[in-house]
PDB file of C-alpha atoms and ligand atoms in Angstrom:
ATOM      1  CA  MET A   1     126.420  -8.155 131.415  1.00 87.00           C
ATOM      2  CA  LEU A   2     125.939  -5.224 129.060  1.00 92.00           C
ATOM      3  CA  SER A   3     122.428  -4.033 128.393  1.00 96.00           C
ATOM      4  CA  ARG A   4     121.106  -4.635 124.882  1.00 97.00           C
ATOM      5  CA  ARG A   5     121.181  -0.873 124.317  1.00 98.00           C
ATOM      6  CA  THR A   6     124.844  -0.603 125.357  1.00 98.00           C
ATOM      7  CA  GLN A   7     125.722  -3.523 123.044  1.00 98.00           C
ATOM      8  CA  GLY A   8     123.956  -1.721 120.206  1.00 98.00           C
ATOM      9  CA  ILE A   9     125.737   1.558 120.958  1.00 98.00           C
ATOM     10  CA  GLN A  10     129.146  -0.144 120.980  1.00 98.00           C
ATOM     11  CA  LEU A  11     128.508  -2.003 117.738  1.00 98.00           C
ATOM     12  CA  LEU A  12     127.231   1.099 115.967  1.00 98.00           C
ATOM     13  CA  GLN A  13     130.196   3.114 117.281  1.00 98.00           C
ATOM     14  CA  GLN A  14     132.612   0.545 115.840  1.00 98.00           C
ATOM     15  CA  HIS A  15     130.997   1.112 112.449  1.00 98.00           C
ATOM     16  CA  GLU A  16     130.350   4.841 112.740  1.00 98.00           C
ATOM     17  CA  GLU A  17     132.138   5.516 109.452  1.00 98.00           C
ATOM     18  CA  LEU A  18     129.326   3.823 107.490  1.00 98.00           C
ATOM     19  CA  PHE A  19     126.728   6.413 108.421  1.00 98.00           C
ATOM     20  CA  ALA A  20     125.668   9.711 106.878  1.00 98.00           C
ATOM     21  CA  CYS A  21     122.732  11.878 107.852  1.00 98.00           C
ATOM     22  CA  PRO A  22     119.566  11.003 105.908  1.00 98.00           C
ATOM     23  CA  HIS A  23     118.539  14.699 106.053  1.00 98.00           C
ATOM     24  CA  CYS A  24     121.745  16.424 104.941  1.00 98.00           C
ATOM     25  CA  ASN A  25     124.229  13.648 104.073  1.00 97.00           C
ATOM     26  CA  THR A  26     126.972  14.917 106.433  1.00 98.00           C
ATOM     27  CA  PRO A  27     128.946  12.403 108.557  1.00 98.00           C
ATOM     28  CA  ILE A  28     127.472  11.025 111.757  1.00 98.00           C
ATOM     29  CA  THR A  29     129.207  10.750 115.120  1.00 98.00           C
ATOM     30  CA  ILE A  30     127.980   8.418 117.824  1.00 98.00           C
ATOM     31  CA  GLU A  31     128.316   9.353 121.477  1.00 98.00           C
ATOM     32  CA  GLN A  32     128.667   6.930 124.366  1.00 97.00           C
ATOM     33  CA  SER A  33     125.210   8.092 125.456  1.00 98.00           C
ATOM     34  CA  GLY A  34     123.675   6.560 122.318  1.00 98.00           C
ATOM     35  CA  ARG A  35     123.038   9.845 120.574  1.00 98.00           C
ATOM     36  CA  MET A  36     123.925   9.859 116.877  1.00 98.00           C
ATOM     37  CA  SER A  37     124.273  13.289 115.294  1.00 98.00           C
ATOM     38  CA  CYS A  38     125.478  14.919 112.097  1.00 98.00           C
ATOM     39  CA  THR A  39     127.484  18.124 111.658  1.00 98.00           C
ATOM     40  CA  GLN A  40     124.206  20.035 111.116  1.00 98.00           C
ATOM     41  CA  ASN A  41     122.935  18.700 114.424  1.00 97.00           C
ATOM     42  CA  HIS A  42     120.198  16.379 113.192  1.00 98.00           C
ATOM     43  CA  SER A  43     120.076  13.635 115.780  1.00 98.00           C
ATOM     44  CA  PHE A  44     118.868  10.080 116.332  1.00 98.00           C
ATOM     45  CA  ASP A  45     118.743   8.051 119.537  1.00 98.00           C
ATOM     46  CA  ILE A  46     119.689   4.420 119.824  1.00 98.00           C
ATOM     47  CA  ALA A  47     116.668   2.586 121.261  1.00 98.00           C
ATOM     48  CA  LYS A  48     116.652   0.296 124.284  1.00 98.00           C
ATOM     49  CA  GLN A  49     116.536  -2.760 121.984  1.00 98.00           C
ATOM     50  CA  GLY A  50     119.842  -1.644 120.424  1.00 98.00           C
ATOM     51  CA  TYR A  51     118.615  -0.479 117.004  1.00 98.00           C
ATOM     52  CA  VAL A  52     118.378   3.075 115.691  1.00 98.00           C
ATOM     53  CA  ASN A  53     115.485   4.756 113.931  1.00 98.00           C
ATOM     54  CA  MET A  54     116.818   7.041 111.182  1.00 98.00           C
ATOM     55  CA  LEU A  55     113.601   7.723 109.307  1.00 98.00           C
ATOM     56  CA  THR A  56     113.187  11.332 108.241  1.00 96.00           C
ATOM     57  CA  HIS A  57     109.408  11.087 108.191  1.00 92.00           C
ATOM     58  CA  ALA A  58     106.720   8.987 109.867  1.00 89.00           C
ATOM     59  CA  VAL A  59     105.877   5.838 107.943  1.00 88.00           C
ATOM     60  CA  GLN A  60     102.821   3.633 108.157  1.00 86.00           C
ATOM     61  CA  SER A  61     104.021   0.085 107.540  1.00 84.00           C
ATOM     62  CA  MET A  62     101.655  -2.586 106.243  1.00 84.00           C
ATOM     63  CA  TYR A  63     103.630  -5.238 108.115  1.00 89.00           C
ATOM     64  CA  SER A  64     102.710  -6.121 111.704  1.00 90.00           C
ATOM     65  CA  LYS A  65     104.654  -7.609 114.586  1.00 93.00           C
ATOM     66  CA  GLU A  66     102.633 -10.788 114.104  1.00 93.00           C
ATOM     67  CA  LEU A  67     103.693 -11.088 110.469  1.00 94.00           C
ATOM     68  CA  PHE A  68     107.359 -10.790 111.433  1.00 96.00           C
ATOM     69  CA  THR A  69     107.021 -13.340 114.239  1.00 96.00           C
ATOM     70  CA  SER A  70     105.561 -15.830 111.742  1.00 96.00           C
ATOM     71  CA  ARG A  71     108.175 -14.942 109.146  1.00 97.00           C
ATOM     72  CA  LYS A  72     110.954 -15.593 111.624  1.00 98.00           C
ATOM     73  CA  LEU A  73     109.603 -19.066 112.457  1.00 98.00           C
ATOM     74  CA  VAL A  74     109.368 -19.927 108.767  1.00 97.00           C
ATOM     75  CA  LEU A  75     112.745 -18.466 107.793  1.00 98.00           C
ATOM     76  CA  GLU A  76     114.549 -20.402 110.496  1.00 97.00           C
ATOM     77  CA  SER A  77     112.545 -23.631 110.050  1.00 97.00           C
ATOM     78  CA  GLY A  78     114.948 -25.099 107.502  1.00 97.00           C
ATOM     79  CA  LEU A  79     112.770 -24.367 104.451  1.00 98.00           C
ATOM     80  CA  TYR A  80     115.149 -21.607 103.342  1.00 98.00           C
ATOM     81  CA  ASP A  81     118.451 -23.269 104.285  1.00 98.00           C
ATOM     82  CA  GLU A  82     119.624 -23.808 100.688  1.00 98.00           C
ATOM     83  CA  VAL A  83     118.705 -20.243  99.723  1.00 98.00           C
ATOM     84  CA  GLN A  84     120.529 -18.826 102.745  1.00 98.00           C
ATOM     85  CA  GLN A  85     123.614 -20.982 102.060  1.00 98.00           C
ATOM     86  CA  GLN A  86     123.719 -19.853  98.455  1.00 98.00           C
ATOM     87  CA  LEU A  87     123.369 -16.213  99.554  1.00 98.00           C
ATOM     88  CA  ALA A  88     126.201 -16.603 102.071  1.00 98.00           C
ATOM     89  CA  SER A  89     128.510 -18.007  99.380  1.00 98.00           C
ATOM     90  CA  TYR A  90     128.810 -14.584  97.686  1.00 98.00           C
ATOM     91  CA  VAL A  91     130.495 -12.865 100.626  1.00 98.00           C
ATOM     92  CA  LYS A  92     133.393 -13.526 102.933  1.00 97.00           C
ATOM     93  CA  LYS A  93     134.899 -12.756 106.281  1.00 97.00           C
ATOM     94  CA  GLU A  94     135.574  -9.090 107.099  1.00 95.00           C
ATOM     95  CA  GLN A  95     133.336  -7.828 104.320  1.00 98.00           C
ATOM     96  CA  THR A  96     130.517  -5.426 105.117  1.00 98.00           C
ATOM     97  CA  VAL A  97     127.082  -6.223 103.717  1.00 98.00           C
ATOM     98  CA  LEU A  98     123.771  -4.400 103.727  1.00 99.00           C
ATOM     99  CA  ASP A  99     120.393  -6.135 103.679  1.00 99.00           C
ATOM    100  CA  THR A 100     117.793  -3.772 102.230  1.00 98.00           C
ATOM    101  CA  GLY A 101     114.260  -4.520 103.403  1.00 98.00           C
ATOM    102  CA  CYS A 102     115.692  -6.995 105.909  1.00 98.00           C
ATOM    103  CA  GLY A 103     112.436  -7.470 107.836  1.00 98.00           C
ATOM    104  CA  GLU A 104     112.987  -9.454 111.034  1.00 98.00           C
ATOM    105  CA  GLY A 105     116.601 -10.130 110.126  1.00 98.00           C
ATOM    106  CA  THR A 106     116.900 -13.922 110.031  1.00 98.00           C
ATOM    107  CA  HIS A 107     118.287 -14.141 106.486  1.00 98.00           C
ATOM    108  CA  LEU A 108     120.974 -11.550 107.245  1.00 98.00           C
ATOM    109  CA  ALA A 109     121.907 -13.046 110.618  1.00 98.00           C
ATOM    110  CA  ARG A 110     122.331 -16.471 109.010  1.00 98.00           C
ATOM    111  CA  ILE A 111     124.283 -15.134 106.019  1.00 98.00           C
ATOM    112  CA  CYS A 112     126.671 -13.394 108.434  1.00 98.00           C
ATOM    113  CA  ALA A 113     126.989 -16.407 110.740  1.00 98.00           C
ATOM    114  CA  MET A 114     127.905 -18.614 107.763  1.00 98.00           C
ATOM    115  CA  SER A 115     130.236 -16.190 105.969  1.00 98.00           C
ATOM    116  CA  GLY A 116     131.781 -14.180 108.780  1.00 98.00           C
ATOM    117  CA  ALA A 117     130.745 -10.929 107.077  1.00 98.00           C
ATOM    118  CA  PHE A 118     129.527  -7.960 109.118  1.00 98.00           C
ATOM    119  CA  GLY A 119     125.876  -7.208 108.451  1.00 98.00           C
ATOM    120  CA  VAL A 120     123.779  -4.069 108.521  1.00 98.00           C
ATOM    121  CA  GLY A 121     120.035  -4.405 108.088  1.00 98.00           C
ATOM    122  CA  ILE A 122     117.648  -1.633 107.090  1.00 98.00           C
ATOM    123  CA  ASP A 123     113.876  -1.734 106.913  1.00 98.00           C
ATOM    124  CA  LEU A 124     111.023   0.728 106.843  1.00 97.00           C
ATOM    125  CA  ALA A 125     109.067  -1.388 109.319  1.00 97.00           C
ATOM    126  CA  LYS A 126     109.990  -0.682 112.928  1.00 96.00           C
ATOM    127  CA  GLU A 127     108.221  -3.876 114.040  1.00 96.00           C
ATOM    128  CA  GLY A 128     110.599  -5.931 111.899  1.00 97.00           C
ATOM    129  CA  ILE A 129     113.722  -4.143 113.125  1.00 98.00           C
ATOM    130  CA  ILE A 130     112.679  -4.511 116.776  1.00 98.00           C
ATOM    131  CA  GLU A 131     112.344  -8.279 116.247  1.00 97.00           C
ATOM    132  CA  ALA A 132     115.718  -8.354 114.491  1.00 98.00           C
ATOM    133  CA  ALA A 133     117.482  -6.403 117.247  1.00 98.00           C
ATOM    134  CA  ARG A 134     115.882  -8.510 119.943  1.00 97.00           C
ATOM    135  CA  HIS A 135     117.247 -11.767 118.531  1.00 97.00           C
ATOM    136  CA  TYR A 136     120.449 -10.867 116.734  1.00 98.00           C
ATOM    137  CA  ALA A 137     123.083  -8.804 118.519  1.00 98.00           C
ATOM    138  CA  ASN A 138     125.969  -9.162 116.039  1.00 98.00           C
ATOM    139  CA  GLU A 139     124.412  -7.092 113.261  1.00 98.00           C
ATOM    140  CA  ALA A 140     123.543  -3.380 113.183  1.00 98.00           C
ATOM    141  CA  TRP A 141     119.809  -2.733 112.758  1.00 98.00           C
ATOM    142  CA  VAL A 142     118.359   0.465 111.363  1.00 98.00           C
ATOM    143  CA  VAL A 143     114.815   1.649 110.748  1.00 98.00           C
ATOM    144  CA  GLY A 144     115.106   3.659 107.566  1.00 98.00           C
ATOM    145  CA  ASP A 145     113.870   4.272 104.053  1.00 97.00           C
ATOM    146  CA  LEU A 146     115.913   3.158 101.044  1.00 96.00           C
ATOM    147  CA  ALA A 147     114.826   6.333  99.314  1.00 94.00           C
ATOM    148  CA  LYS A 148     116.725   8.295 102.009  1.00 94.00           C
ATOM    149  CA  SER A 149     119.196   5.834 103.390  1.00 96.00           C
ATOM    150  CA  PRO A 150     121.522   6.884 106.239  1.00 98.00           C
ATOM    151  CA  TYR A 151     124.822   5.655 104.778  1.00 98.00           C
ATOM    152  CA  LYS A 152     127.831   7.207 103.099  1.00 98.00           C
ATOM    153  CA  GLU A 153     128.534   6.246  99.525  1.00 98.00           C
ATOM    154  CA  ALA A 154     130.685   3.217  98.569  1.00 98.00           C
ATOM    155  CA  GLN A 155     130.555   1.447 101.940  1.00 98.00           C
ATOM    156  CA  PHE A 156     129.268  -2.050 101.140  1.00 98.00           C
ATOM    157  CA  ASP A 157     130.884  -5.082  99.501  1.00 98.00           C
ATOM    158  CA  ALA A 158     127.471  -6.593  98.847  1.00 98.00           C
ATOM    159  CA  ILE A 159     123.891  -5.392  99.008  1.00 98.00           C
ATOM    160  CA  TYR A 160     121.179  -7.973  99.526  1.00 99.00           C
ATOM    161  CA  ASN A 161     117.597  -7.337  98.501  1.00 98.00           C
ATOM    162  CA  ILE A 162     115.527 -10.351  99.442  1.00 98.00           C
ATOM    163  CA  LEU A 163     111.874 -10.533  98.370  1.00 96.00           C
ATOM    164  CA  SER A 164     111.746  -6.757  98.855  1.00 96.00           C
ATOM    165  CA  PRO A 165     111.381  -3.634  96.712  1.00 96.00           C
ATOM    166  CA  ALA A 166     114.638  -2.389  95.166  1.00 97.00           C
ATOM    167  CA  ASN A 167     116.157   1.056  94.668  1.00 98.00           C
ATOM    168  CA  TYR A 168     118.915   0.573  92.107  1.00 97.00           C
ATOM    169  CA  ASP A 169     120.177   4.160  92.060  1.00 97.00           C
ATOM    170  CA  GLU A 170     120.683   3.952  95.789  1.00 97.00           C
ATOM    171  CA  PHE A 171     122.266   0.479  95.585  1.00 98.00           C
ATOM    172  CA  ARG A 172     124.811   1.781  93.068  1.00 97.00           C
ATOM    173  CA  ARG A 173     125.626   4.746  95.322  1.00 97.00           C
ATOM    174  CA  LEU A 174     126.184   2.499  98.337  1.00 98.00           C
ATOM    175  CA  LEU A 175     128.272  -0.232  96.667  1.00 98.00           C
ATOM    176  CA  LYS A 176     132.050  -0.308  96.930  1.00 98.00           C
ATOM    177  CA  PRO A 177     133.808  -0.546  93.556  1.00 97.00           C
ATOM    178  CA  GLY A 178     133.623  -4.196  92.476  1.00 96.00           C
ATOM    179  CA  GLY A 179     130.747  -4.923  94.869  1.00 98.00           C
ATOM    180  CA  ALA A 180     127.627  -6.897  94.010  1.00 98.00           C
ATOM    181  CA  VAL A 181     123.900  -6.447  94.379  1.00 98.00           C
ATOM    182  CA  ILE A 182     122.237  -9.758  95.238  1.00 98.00           C
ATOM    183  CA  LYS A 183     118.504  -9.777  94.708  1.00 98.00           C
ATOM    184  CA  VAL A 184     116.143 -12.661  95.469  1.00 98.00           C
ATOM    185  CA  VAL A 185     112.889 -12.846  93.527  1.00 97.00           C
ATOM    186  CA  PRO A 186     110.213 -15.523  93.738  1.00 96.00           C
ATOM    187  CA  ALA A 187     110.209 -17.907  90.773  1.00 96.00           C
ATOM    188  CA  GLU A 188     107.264 -19.759  89.278  1.00 94.00           C
ATOM    189  CA  GLY A 189     106.900 -22.463  91.918  1.00 94.00           C
ATOM    190  CA  TYR A 190     107.406 -20.231  94.971  1.00 95.00           C
ATOM    191  CA  LEU A 191     104.985 -21.334  97.737  1.00 94.00           C
ATOM    192  CA  GLN A 192     102.846 -22.928  95.017  1.00 93.00           C
ATOM    193  CA  GLN A 193     100.959 -25.274  97.366  1.00 93.00           C
ATOM    194  CA  LEU A 194      99.886 -22.254  99.394  1.00 91.00           C
ATOM    195  CA  ARG A 195      98.960 -20.138  96.383  1.00 88.00           C
ATOM    196  CA  GLN A 196      96.915 -22.951  94.861  1.00 87.00           C
ATOM    197  CA  GLN A 197      94.603 -23.046  97.849  1.00 85.00           C
ATOM    198  CA  VAL A 198      94.484 -19.381  98.701  1.00 84.00           C
ATOM    199  CA  PHE A 199      93.991 -18.214  95.116  1.00 78.00           C
ATOM    200  CA  ALA A 200      92.129 -21.190  93.648  1.00 73.00           C
ATOM    201  CA  ASP A 201      91.132 -20.337  90.057  1.00 61.00           C
ATOM    202  CA  SER A 202      92.776 -16.955  90.055  1.00 60.00           C
ATOM    203  CA  GLN A 203      95.788 -15.610  88.198  1.00 60.00           C
ATOM    204  CA  LYS A 204      97.757 -15.104  91.366  1.00 60.00           C
ATOM    205  CA  GLU A 205      98.067 -18.865  91.584  1.00 58.00           C
ATOM    206  CA  SER A 206     101.205 -18.677  89.507  1.00 63.00           C
ATOM    207  CA  TYR A 207     103.856 -16.017  89.630  1.00 70.00           C
ATOM    208  CA  SER A 208     105.916 -14.426  86.908  1.00 82.00           C
ATOM    209  CA  ASN A 209     109.078 -12.541  87.769  1.00 91.00           C
ATOM    210  CA  ALA A 210     109.864 -11.571  84.165  1.00 94.00           C
ATOM    211  CA  GLN A 211     109.449  -7.827  84.695  1.00 94.00           C
ATOM    212  CA  THR A 212     111.553  -7.720  87.832  1.00 96.00           C
ATOM    213  CA  VAL A 213     114.304  -9.729  86.164  1.00 97.00           C
ATOM    214  CA  ALA A 214     114.238  -7.466  83.101  1.00 97.00           C
ATOM    215  CA  ARG A 215     114.577  -4.342  85.261  1.00 97.00           C
ATOM    216  CA  PHE A 216     117.548  -5.882  87.040  1.00 98.00           C
ATOM    217  CA  HIS A 217     119.276  -6.525  83.714  1.00 97.00           C
ATOM    218  CA  GLU A 218     118.720  -2.887  82.759  1.00 97.00           C
ATOM    219  CA  ALA A 219     120.238  -1.702  86.026  1.00 97.00           C
ATOM    220  CA  PHE A 220     123.506  -3.692  85.887  1.00 97.00           C
ATOM    221  CA  SER A 221     125.973  -4.386  83.097  1.00 95.00           C
ATOM    222  CA  GLN A 222     127.013  -7.790  84.415  1.00 97.00           C
ATOM    223  CA  VAL A 223     124.304 -10.150  85.676  1.00 98.00           C
ATOM    224  CA  GLU A 224     124.375 -13.759  86.805  1.00 98.00           C
ATOM    225  CA  GLU A 225     121.232 -15.787  87.601  1.00 98.00           C
ATOM    226  CA  VAL A 226     121.001 -18.738  89.950  1.00 98.00           C
ATOM    227  CA  ARG A 227     117.813 -20.680  90.541  1.00 98.00           C
ATOM    228  CA  VAL A 228     117.300 -22.437  93.877  1.00 98.00           C
ATOM    229  CA  THR A 229     114.337 -24.808  94.096  1.00 98.00           C
ATOM    230  CA  ASN A 230     113.313 -27.367  96.651  1.00 96.00           C
ATOM    231  CA  THR A 231     110.182 -28.962  98.022  1.00 98.00           C
ATOM    232  CA  LYS A 232     110.050 -29.993 101.654  1.00 98.00           C
ATOM    233  CA  LYS A 233     107.676 -31.542 104.102  1.00 97.00           C
ATOM    234  CA  VAL A 234     105.980 -29.005 106.346  1.00 96.00           C
ATOM    235  CA  GLU A 235     105.610 -29.518 110.086  1.00 95.00           C
ATOM    236  CA  ARG A 236     102.009 -29.103 111.111  1.00 93.00           C
ATOM    237  CA  ALA A 237     102.804 -26.374 113.623  1.00 94.00           C
ATOM    238  CA  LEU A 238     104.368 -24.249 110.900  1.00 95.00           C
ATOM    239  CA  VAL A 239     101.283 -24.145 108.651  1.00 93.00           C
ATOM    240  CA  PRO A 240      99.503 -21.207 110.347  1.00 91.00           C
ATOM    241  CA  HIS A 241     102.759 -19.243 110.208  1.00 94.00           C
ATOM    242  CA  LEU A 242     103.145 -19.880 106.472  1.00 94.00           C
ATOM    243  CA  LEU A 243      99.698 -18.344 106.074  1.00 91.00           C
ATOM    244  CA  LYS A 244     100.554 -15.356 108.230  1.00 91.00           C
ATOM    245  CA  MET A 245     104.017 -14.624 106.840  1.00 91.00           C
ATOM    246  CA  THR A 246     102.773 -12.781 103.770  1.00 82.00           C
ATOM    247  CA  PRO A 247      99.974 -10.283 103.221  1.00 77.00           C
ATOM    248  CA  MET A 248      98.675 -12.423 100.324  1.00 74.00           C
ATOM    249  CA  SER A 249      96.792 -14.819 102.558  1.00 70.00           C
ATOM    250  CA  TRP A 250      95.538 -12.487 105.281  1.00 71.00           C
ATOM    251  CA  HIS A 251      92.105 -12.303 103.735  1.00 71.00           C
ATOM    252  CA  TYR A 252      91.850 -16.005 103.147  1.00 72.00           C
ATOM    253  CA  GLU A 253      88.763 -17.161 105.000  1.00 71.00           C
ATOM    254  CA  ALA A 254      89.109 -20.932 105.269  1.00 69.00           C
ATOM    255  CA  GLN A 255      92.241 -20.866 107.457  1.00 69.00           C
ATOM    256  CA  GLU A 256      90.955 -23.626 109.729  1.00 71.00           C
ATOM    257  CA  ALA A 257      90.473 -26.069 106.843  1.00 75.00           C
ATOM    258  CA  PHE A 258      93.798 -25.209 105.296  1.00 81.00           C
ATOM    259  CA  GLU A 259      96.097 -28.189 104.725  1.00 86.00           C
ATOM    260  CA  LEU A 260      99.650 -28.294 103.590  1.00 91.00           C
ATOM    261  CA  ASN A 261     101.903 -31.338 103.484  1.00 95.00           C
ATOM    262  CA  THR A 262     104.749 -30.014 101.411  1.00 97.00           C
ATOM    263  CA  ILE A 263     105.872 -26.578 100.360  1.00 97.00           C
ATOM    264  CA  THR A 264     108.079 -25.435  97.495  1.00 97.00           C
ATOM    265  CA  ILE A 265     110.654 -22.730  97.842  1.00 98.00           C
ATOM    266  CA  ASP A 266     111.596 -21.604  94.330  1.00 97.00           C
ATOM    267  CA  VAL A 267     113.590 -18.428  93.878  1.00 97.00           C
ATOM    268  CA  THR A 268     115.841 -16.761  91.355  1.00 98.00           C
ATOM    269  CA  ILE A 269     118.949 -15.118  92.774  1.00 98.00           C
ATOM    270  CA  LEU A 270     120.213 -12.247  90.617  1.00 98.00           C
ATOM    271  CA  ILE A 271     123.791 -11.110  91.124  1.00 98.00           C
ATOM    272  CA  GLY A 272     124.534  -7.774  89.510  1.00 98.00           C
ATOM    273  CA  ARG A 273     127.698  -5.747  89.120  1.00 97.00           C
ATOM    274  CA  VAL A 274     127.944  -2.192  87.874  1.00 93.00           C
TER     275      VAL A 274
HETATM  276  C1  SAM B   1     108.134  -9.182 101.911  1.00 53.59           C
HETATM  277  S1  SAM B   1     109.094  -8.316 103.119  1.00 53.59           S
HETATM  278  C2  SAM B   1     110.629  -9.225 103.033  1.00 53.59           C
HETATM  279  C3  SAM B   1     111.444  -9.097 104.274  1.00 53.59           C
HETATM  280  C4  SAM B   1     112.725  -9.963 104.323  1.00 53.59           C
HETATM  281  N1  SAM B   1     113.687  -9.585 103.306  1.00 53.59           N
HETATM  282  C5  SAM B   1     112.357 -11.434 104.198  1.00 53.59           C
HETATM  283  O1  SAM B   1     112.658 -12.040 103.176  1.00 53.59           O
HETATM  284  O2  SAM B   1     111.767 -11.946 105.140  1.00 53.59           O
HETATM  285  C6  SAM B   1     109.491  -6.759 102.323  1.00 53.59           C
HETATM  286  C7  SAM B   1     110.168  -5.762 103.261  1.00 53.59           C
HETATM  287  O3  SAM B   1     110.607  -4.611 102.535  1.00 53.59           O
HETATM  288  C8  SAM B   1     110.485  -3.491 103.384  1.00 53.59           C
HETATM  289  N2  SAM B   1     110.496  -2.252 102.589  1.00 53.59           N
HETATM  290  C9  SAM B   1     109.607  -1.881 101.636  1.00 53.59           C
HETATM  291  N3  SAM B   1     109.945  -0.668 101.127  1.00 53.59           N
HETATM  292  C10 SAM B   1     111.068  -0.261 101.778  1.00 53.59           C
HETATM  293  C11 SAM B   1     111.887   0.923 101.721  1.00 53.59           C
HETATM  294  N4  SAM B   1     111.609   1.933 100.886  1.00 53.59           N
HETATM  295  N5  SAM B   1     112.951   1.011 102.544  1.00 53.59           N
HETATM  296  C12 SAM B   1     113.239   0.005 103.410  1.00 53.59           C
HETATM  297  N6  SAM B   1     112.505  -1.129 103.505  1.00 53.59           N
HETATM  298  C13 SAM B   1     111.427  -1.267 102.710  1.00 53.59           C
HETATM  299  C14 SAM B   1     109.166  -3.765 104.099  1.00 53.59           C
HETATM  300  O4  SAM B   1     109.024  -3.005 105.289  1.00 53.59           O
HETATM  301  C15 SAM B   1     109.249  -5.262 104.359  1.00 53.59           C
HETATM  302  O5  SAM B   1     109.806  -5.568 105.607  1.00 53.59           O
HETATM  303 ZN1   ZN B   2     121.942  16.176 109.092  1.00 53.59          ZN
END
């Protein structure tokens, strides 16, 4: 059997044409040895877990390995199935899609498994990408910054941006003509049962996405909005992971007493075309 690193090298080599140097924007070639380099000789090494770190500067991420482990358990628990199915419906077989701020990769891996698209995930947080590469071998995983992304222009049929910060100038550069940006933002009821306890009596108890939605409309000439809402029963074992999956509840003190029977997933999906 091939090592995880060799699998990663082969996959990245098959999709070499997507990449450009984040320092100087010249094309990247990928050697059998796992060394990726540009024509100016900037180089990046594919790691033993099969991902590549293409950051141009050191980054201190606020997200830990523990957060991503919890996030993975929640994202694959079934709570997000309808959201993931809806997201997969926008792409098809043989298309190439980028997930920006992909975290531990479960959304992208599921979107690709359902649609047959080829997925590339990028995230600033190395801990997230290591988790992604460890579990999902069919997608290409990159540690990188959207502000200096390591891709050539016009490479992607769709760009996902799920509960993550956006960079619309960069998204427009990376999209193929006719491609779509698909952004997921929390809507009013998102994780409301959790917010109600963690932020009792505070404004953070409810969430408004009005500003984010308005910015999206400014960035794209054609926008479609789809709301996906559902409330599900929560398995007891998942409760601590729901608390750990987002920074919002890290400082919550009464974790032991915390109870949750149901949880609401309520998101707005924005589909934008240039
Ligand atoms: C709340 S998490 C969401 C992760 C994943 N999309 C999900 O739904 O589980 C936001 C992610 O955006 C990433 N991120 C923030 N700024 C970024 C940037 N400039 N470039 C790449 N990733 C970034 C963070 O590292 C983090 O993993
Ligand atoms: Zn270079």
